[in-house]
């Protein structure tokens, strides 16, 4: 039996909306900025942590923490 997991992803609003509408499908990434290695990252039950990542990425675009600027 499955379970529901509430997870948060630090991304920009267009990515969020694309996921919600089903226009963007989750995929494994393998980019140079994937600081934990290849994968798809979510913060389980921690919206604040995802927000902090998104805010930090927005404030420091030179660090290339995300595929596109937030």
C-alpha positions as YAML, in Angstrom:
chain: A
units: angstrom
residues:
- id: 1
  name: UNK
  ca: [0.00, 0.00, 0.00]
- id: 2
  name: UNK
  ca: [1.31, 3.44, -0.90]
- id: 3
  name: UNK
  ca: [1.41, 6.57, 1.18]
- id: 4
  name: UNK
  ca: [1.11, 10.26, 0.50]
- id: 5
  name: UNK
  ca: [4.33, 12.23, 0.85]
- id: 6
  name: UNK
  ca: [4.16, 16.00, 1.06]
- id: 7
  name: UNK
  ca: [7.33, 17.25, -0.62]
- id: 8
  name: UNK
  ca: [8.54, 20.67, -1.69]
- id: 9
  name: UNK
  ca: [10.78, 21.57, -4.60]
- id: 10
  name: UNK
  ca: [12.72, 24.86, -4.72]
- id: 11
  name: UNK
  ca: [11.89, 26.11, -8.21]
- id: 12
  name: UNK
  ca: [10.52, 29.12, -10.02]
- id: 13
  name: UNK
  ca: [6.81, 29.73, -10.47]
- id: 14
  name: UNK
  ca: [6.73, 28.66, -14.14]
- id: 15
  name: UNK
  ca: [8.24, 25.28, -13.21]
- id: 16
  name: UNK
  ca: [5.77, 24.91, -10.34]
- id: 17
  name: UNK
  ca: [2.81, 25.71, -12.57]
- id: 18
  name: UNK
  ca: [4.06, 23.33, -15.26]
- id: 19
  name: UNK
  ca: [4.25, 20.48, -12.73]
- id: 20
  name: UNK
  ca: [0.78, 21.22, -11.36]
- id: 21
  name: UNK
  ca: [-0.76, 21.34, -14.85]
- id: 22
  name: UNK
  ca: [1.06, 18.19, -15.93]
- id: 23
  name: UNK
  ca: [2.95, 20.03, -18.68]
- id: 24
  name: UNK
  ca: [6.33, 19.29, -17.08]
- id: 25
  name: UNK
  ca: [7.18, 15.75, -16.03]
- id: 26
  name: UNK
  ca: [9.71, 15.07, -13.27]
- id: 27
  name: UNK
  ca: [13.04, 13.84, -14.61]
- id: 28
  name: UNK
  ca: [16.40, 12.93, -13.20]
- id: 29
  name: UNK
  ca: [18.97, 15.65, -13.73]
- id: 30
  name: UNK
  ca: [22.71, 15.33, -14.06]
- id: 31
  name: UNK
  ca: [23.89, 18.92, -14.22]
- id: 32
  name: UNK
  ca: [27.08, 20.47, -12.88]
- id: 33
  name: UNK
  ca: [25.02, 22.37, -10.28]
- id: 34
  name: UNK
  ca: [23.36, 19.23, -8.83]
- id: 35
  name: UNK
  ca: [25.22, 19.52, -5.55]
- id: 36
  name: UNK
  ca: [24.07, 16.10, -4.28]
- id: 37
  name: UNK
  ca: [24.78, 14.34, -7.57]
- id: 38
  name: UNK
  ca: [22.33, 13.09, -10.20]
- id: 39
  name: UNK
  ca: [18.74, 13.10, -9.05]
- id: 40
  name: UNK
  ca: [15.49, 14.91, -8.47]
- id: 41
  name: UNK
  ca: [15.43, 16.78, -5.18]
- id: 42
  name: UNK
  ca: [12.53, 17.52, -2.85]
- id: 43
  name: UNK
  ca: [12.32, 18.55, 0.79]
- id: 44
  name: UNK
  ca: [9.89, 16.18, 2.47]
- id: 45
  name: UNK
  ca: [7.52, 18.02, 4.79]
- id: 46
  name: UNK
  ca: [9.73, 21.14, 4.87]
- id: 47
  name: UNK
  ca: [8.37, 23.99, 2.77]
- id: 48
  name: UNK
  ca: [10.62, 26.45, 4.55]
- id: 49
  name: UNK
  ca: [13.79, 24.63, 3.45]
- id: 50
  name: UNK
  ca: [12.64, 24.59, -0.18]
- id: 51
  name: UNK
  ca: [11.81, 28.29, 0.07]
- id: 52
  name: UNK
  ca: [15.25, 29.05, 1.50]
- id: 53
  name: UNK
  ca: [16.91, 27.21, -1.39]
- id: 54
  name: UNK
  ca: [14.81, 29.08, -3.93]
- id: 55
  name: UNK
  ca: [15.52, 32.42, -2.24]
- id: 56
  name: UNK
  ca: [19.25, 31.73, -1.97]
- id: 57
  name: UNK
  ca: [19.37, 30.66, -5.62]
- id: 58
  name: UNK
  ca: [17.53, 33.85, -6.59]
- id: 59
  name: UNK
  ca: [19.93, 36.00, -4.57]
- id: 60
  name: UNK
  ca: [23.04, 34.20, -5.91]
- id: 61
  name: UNK
  ca: [22.41, 33.34, -9.60]
- id: 62
  name: UNK
  ca: [26.18, 33.22, -10.15]
- id: 63
  name: UNK
  ca: [26.32, 29.97, -8.12]
- id: 64
  name: UNK
  ca: [24.11, 28.19, -10.71]
- id: 65
  name: UNK
  ca: [22.17, 26.18, -8.12]
- id: 66
  name: UNK
  ca: [19.24, 25.78, -10.50]
- id: 67
  name: UNK
  ca: [18.87, 25.20, -14.23]
- id: 68
  name: UNK
  ca: [17.35, 28.62, -14.80]
- id: 69
  name: UNK
  ca: [17.22, 31.73, -12.62]
- id: 70
  name: UNK
  ca: [14.55, 31.89, -9.96]
...
